[in-house]
Coordinates of N, CA and C in Angstrom, one line a residue:
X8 N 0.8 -1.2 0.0 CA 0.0 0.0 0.0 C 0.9 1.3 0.0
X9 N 1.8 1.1 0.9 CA 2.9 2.1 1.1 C 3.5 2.7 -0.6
X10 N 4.0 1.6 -1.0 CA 4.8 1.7 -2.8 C 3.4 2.1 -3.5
X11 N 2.6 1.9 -3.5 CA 1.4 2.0 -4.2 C 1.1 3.7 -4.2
X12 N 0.8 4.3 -2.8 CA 0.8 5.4 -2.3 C 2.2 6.5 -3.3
X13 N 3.1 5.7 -2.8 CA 4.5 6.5 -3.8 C 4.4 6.8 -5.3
X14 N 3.5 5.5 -6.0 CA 3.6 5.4 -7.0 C 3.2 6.6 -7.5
X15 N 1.9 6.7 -6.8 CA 0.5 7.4 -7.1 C 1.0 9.3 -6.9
X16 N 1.8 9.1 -5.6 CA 2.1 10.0 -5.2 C 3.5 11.3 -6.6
X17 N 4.2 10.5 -6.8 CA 4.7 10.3 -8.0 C 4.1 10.8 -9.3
X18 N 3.3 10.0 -9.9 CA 2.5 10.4 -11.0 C 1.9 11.1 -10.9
X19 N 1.3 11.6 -9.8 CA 0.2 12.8 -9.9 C 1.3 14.2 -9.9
X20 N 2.7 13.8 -9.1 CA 3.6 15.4 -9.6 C 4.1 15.3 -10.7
X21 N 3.9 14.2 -11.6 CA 4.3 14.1 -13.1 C 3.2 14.8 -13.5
X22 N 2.5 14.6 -13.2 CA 1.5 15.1 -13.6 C 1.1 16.7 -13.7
X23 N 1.6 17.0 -12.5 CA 0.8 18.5 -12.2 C 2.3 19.6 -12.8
X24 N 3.1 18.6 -13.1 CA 4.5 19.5 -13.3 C 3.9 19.7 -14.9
X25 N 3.6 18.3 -15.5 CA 2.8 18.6 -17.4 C 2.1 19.7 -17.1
X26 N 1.3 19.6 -16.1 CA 0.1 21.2 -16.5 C 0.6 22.0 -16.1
X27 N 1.8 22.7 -15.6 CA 2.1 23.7 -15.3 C 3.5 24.6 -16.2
X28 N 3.5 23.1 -17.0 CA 4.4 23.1 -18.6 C 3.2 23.5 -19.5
X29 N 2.5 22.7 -19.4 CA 1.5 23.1 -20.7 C 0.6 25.1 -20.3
X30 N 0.6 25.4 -19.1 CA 0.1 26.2 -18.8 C 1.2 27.5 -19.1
X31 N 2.4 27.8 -19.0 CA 3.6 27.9 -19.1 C 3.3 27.9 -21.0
X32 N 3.1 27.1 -21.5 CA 3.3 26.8 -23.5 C 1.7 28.0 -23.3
X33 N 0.9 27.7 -23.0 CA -0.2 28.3 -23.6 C 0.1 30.0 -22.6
X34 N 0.2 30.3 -22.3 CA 0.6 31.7 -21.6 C 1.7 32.4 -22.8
X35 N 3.0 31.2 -23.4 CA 3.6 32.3 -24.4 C 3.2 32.0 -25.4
X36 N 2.4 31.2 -25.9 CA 1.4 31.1 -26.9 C 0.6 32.5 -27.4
X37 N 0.3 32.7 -26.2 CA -1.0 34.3 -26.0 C -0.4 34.9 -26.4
X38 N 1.1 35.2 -25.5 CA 1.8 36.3 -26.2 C 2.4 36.8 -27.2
X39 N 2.9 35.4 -27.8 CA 3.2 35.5 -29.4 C 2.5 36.0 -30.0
X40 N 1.0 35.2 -29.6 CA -0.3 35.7 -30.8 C -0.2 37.2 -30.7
X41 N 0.1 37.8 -29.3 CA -0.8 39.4 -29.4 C 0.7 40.0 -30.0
X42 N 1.8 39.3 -30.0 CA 2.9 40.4 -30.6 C 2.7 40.0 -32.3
X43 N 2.1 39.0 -33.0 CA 1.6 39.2 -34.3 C 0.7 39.9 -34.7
X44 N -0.2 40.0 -33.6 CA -1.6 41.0 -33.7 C -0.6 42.5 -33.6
X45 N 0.2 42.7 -32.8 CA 1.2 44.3 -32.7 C 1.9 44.0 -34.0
X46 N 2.5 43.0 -34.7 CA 3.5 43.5 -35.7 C 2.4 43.9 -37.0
X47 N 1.4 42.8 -37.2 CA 0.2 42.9 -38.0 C -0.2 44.8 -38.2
X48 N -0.5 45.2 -37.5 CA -0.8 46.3 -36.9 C 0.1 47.4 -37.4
X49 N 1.3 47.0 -36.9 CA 2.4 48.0 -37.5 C 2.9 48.2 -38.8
X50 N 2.8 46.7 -39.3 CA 2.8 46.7 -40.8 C 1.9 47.2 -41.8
X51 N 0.8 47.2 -41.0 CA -0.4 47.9 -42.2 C -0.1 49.4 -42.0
X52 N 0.2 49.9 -40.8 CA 0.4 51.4 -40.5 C 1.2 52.1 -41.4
X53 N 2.5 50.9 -41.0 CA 3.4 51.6 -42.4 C 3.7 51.2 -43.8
X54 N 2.5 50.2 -43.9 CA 2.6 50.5 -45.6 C 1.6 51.5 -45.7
X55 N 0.6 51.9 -45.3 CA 0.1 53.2 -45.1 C 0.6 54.4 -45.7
X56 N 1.8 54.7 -44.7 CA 2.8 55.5 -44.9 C 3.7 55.5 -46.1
X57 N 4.0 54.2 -46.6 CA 4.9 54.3 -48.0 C 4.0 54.3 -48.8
X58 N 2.7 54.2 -48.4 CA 1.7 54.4 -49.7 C 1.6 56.1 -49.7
X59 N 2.1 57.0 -48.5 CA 1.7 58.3 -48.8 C 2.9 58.5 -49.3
X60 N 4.7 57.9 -48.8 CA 5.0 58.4 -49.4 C 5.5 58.6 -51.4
X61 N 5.2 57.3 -51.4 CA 5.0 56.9 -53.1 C 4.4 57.9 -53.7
X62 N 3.0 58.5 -53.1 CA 2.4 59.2 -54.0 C 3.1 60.5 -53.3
X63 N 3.4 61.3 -52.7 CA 4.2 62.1 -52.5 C 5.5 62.6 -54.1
X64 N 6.1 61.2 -54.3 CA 7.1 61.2 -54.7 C 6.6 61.7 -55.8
X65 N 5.4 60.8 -56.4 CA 4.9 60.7 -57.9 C 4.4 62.4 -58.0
X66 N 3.9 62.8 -56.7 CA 3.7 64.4 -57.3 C 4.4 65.5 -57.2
X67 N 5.6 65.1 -56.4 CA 7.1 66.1 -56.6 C 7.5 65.8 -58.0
X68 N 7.6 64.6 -58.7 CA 7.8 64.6 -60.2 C 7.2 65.3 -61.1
X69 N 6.0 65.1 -61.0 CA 4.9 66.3 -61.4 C 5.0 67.4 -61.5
X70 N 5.2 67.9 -60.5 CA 5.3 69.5 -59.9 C 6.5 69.9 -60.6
X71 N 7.5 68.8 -60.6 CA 9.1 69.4 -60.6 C 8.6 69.7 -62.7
X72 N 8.6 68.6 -63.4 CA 7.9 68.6 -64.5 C 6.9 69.7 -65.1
X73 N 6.4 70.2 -64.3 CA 5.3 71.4 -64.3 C 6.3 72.6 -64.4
X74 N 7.0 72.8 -63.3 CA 8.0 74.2 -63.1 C 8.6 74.0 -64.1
X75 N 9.4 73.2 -64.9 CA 9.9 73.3 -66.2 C 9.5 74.0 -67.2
X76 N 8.6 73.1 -67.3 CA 7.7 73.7 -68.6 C 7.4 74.9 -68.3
X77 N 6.9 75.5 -67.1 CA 6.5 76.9 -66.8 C 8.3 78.1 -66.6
X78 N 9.5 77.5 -66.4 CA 10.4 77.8 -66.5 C 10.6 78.8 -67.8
X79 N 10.7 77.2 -68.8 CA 10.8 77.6 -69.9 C 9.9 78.3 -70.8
X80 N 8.1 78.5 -70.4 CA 7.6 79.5 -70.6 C 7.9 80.7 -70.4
X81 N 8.4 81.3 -69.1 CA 9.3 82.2 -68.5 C 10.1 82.6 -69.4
X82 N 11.3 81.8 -69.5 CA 12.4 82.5 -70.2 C 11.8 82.6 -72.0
X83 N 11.0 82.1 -72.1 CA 10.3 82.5 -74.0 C 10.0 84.0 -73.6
X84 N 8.8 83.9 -72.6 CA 8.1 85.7 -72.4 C 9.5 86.4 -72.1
X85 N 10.2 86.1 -71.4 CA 10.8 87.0 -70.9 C 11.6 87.6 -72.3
X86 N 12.2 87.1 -73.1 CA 13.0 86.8 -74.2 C 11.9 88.1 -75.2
X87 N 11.1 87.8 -75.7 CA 10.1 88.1 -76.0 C 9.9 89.4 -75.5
X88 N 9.6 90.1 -74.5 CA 9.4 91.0 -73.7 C 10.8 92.1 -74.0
X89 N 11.9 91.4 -73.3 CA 13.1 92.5 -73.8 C 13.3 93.1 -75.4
X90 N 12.9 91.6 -76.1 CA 13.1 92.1 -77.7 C 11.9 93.7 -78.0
X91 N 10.6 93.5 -77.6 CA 10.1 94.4 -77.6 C 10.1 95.3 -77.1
X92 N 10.9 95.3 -75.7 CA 11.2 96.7 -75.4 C 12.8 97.5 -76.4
X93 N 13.4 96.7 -76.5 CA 14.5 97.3 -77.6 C 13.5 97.9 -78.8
X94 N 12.7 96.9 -79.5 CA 12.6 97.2 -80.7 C 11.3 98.9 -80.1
X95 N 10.7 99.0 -78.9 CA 10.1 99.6 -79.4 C 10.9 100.9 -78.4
X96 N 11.9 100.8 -78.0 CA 12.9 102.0 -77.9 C 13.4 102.4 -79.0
X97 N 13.1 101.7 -80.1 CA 14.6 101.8 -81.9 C 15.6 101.7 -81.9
X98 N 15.9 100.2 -80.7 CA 17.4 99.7 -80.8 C 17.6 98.9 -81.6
X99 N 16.3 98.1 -82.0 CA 16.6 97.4 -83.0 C 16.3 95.5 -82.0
X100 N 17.3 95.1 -83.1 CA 16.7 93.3 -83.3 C 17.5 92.3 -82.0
X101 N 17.7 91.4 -82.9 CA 18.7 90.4 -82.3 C 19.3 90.5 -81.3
X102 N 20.2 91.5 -81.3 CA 21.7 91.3 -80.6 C 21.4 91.7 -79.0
X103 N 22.2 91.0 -78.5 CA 22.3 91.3 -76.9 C 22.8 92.5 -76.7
X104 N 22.5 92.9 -75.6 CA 22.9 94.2 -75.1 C 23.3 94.2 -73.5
X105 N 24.3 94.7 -73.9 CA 24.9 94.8 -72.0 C 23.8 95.7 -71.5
X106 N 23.4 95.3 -69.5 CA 23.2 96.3 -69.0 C 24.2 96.9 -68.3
X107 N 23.2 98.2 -67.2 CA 24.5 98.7 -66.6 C 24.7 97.7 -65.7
X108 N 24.0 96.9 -64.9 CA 24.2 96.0 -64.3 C 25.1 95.2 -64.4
X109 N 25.8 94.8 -66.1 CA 26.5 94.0 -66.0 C 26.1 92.7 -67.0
X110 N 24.8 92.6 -66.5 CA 24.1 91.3 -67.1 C 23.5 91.7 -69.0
X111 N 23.8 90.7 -70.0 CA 23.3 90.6 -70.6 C 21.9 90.2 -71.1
X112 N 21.5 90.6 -72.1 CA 19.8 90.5 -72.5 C 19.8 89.5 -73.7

């Protein structure tokens, strides 16, 4: 009865040591799951963010694209504008002209 008692006595802390293993697996179990649920979370956030900044990018190209063309409308008018103030001083055509500044026309 005595060995019987040991046996018993024995197997049931085999026992209770598994469920405090298995309780122990399922506790970092949780945790794992909620730091997937946190990375899950973070990763959508920041593709988010590379989605604003992608389109960001796409419309600094744009813009940069735009000021060109409006650049180079600039320098036509401007071009344009000096000829007709010469021509309608009666300096005449083409040719550049120093200012006093310094800068040519």
């Amino acid at each position: 009865l005595m060995q019987d008692t040991h046996v018993t006595r024995q197997a049931l802390n085999e026992i209770e040591d598994r469920h405090h293993e298995l309780l122990r697996l399922e506790k970092s179990i949780s945790e794992l799951h909620e730091l997937f649920l946190l990375l899950a979370m973070e990763v959508e956030s920041q593709g988010e963010m590379v989605d604003n900044i992608e389109s960001n990018i796409c419309n600094s190209v744009n813009y940069v694209d735009k000021a060109k063309q409006n650049t180079g409308a600039a320098v036509v008018s401007q071009r344009k504008a000096r000829k007709e103030v010469w021509r309608v001083g009666g300096l005449g055509g083409e040719h550049t002209h120093p200012t006093p500044g310094g800068v040519e026309w």
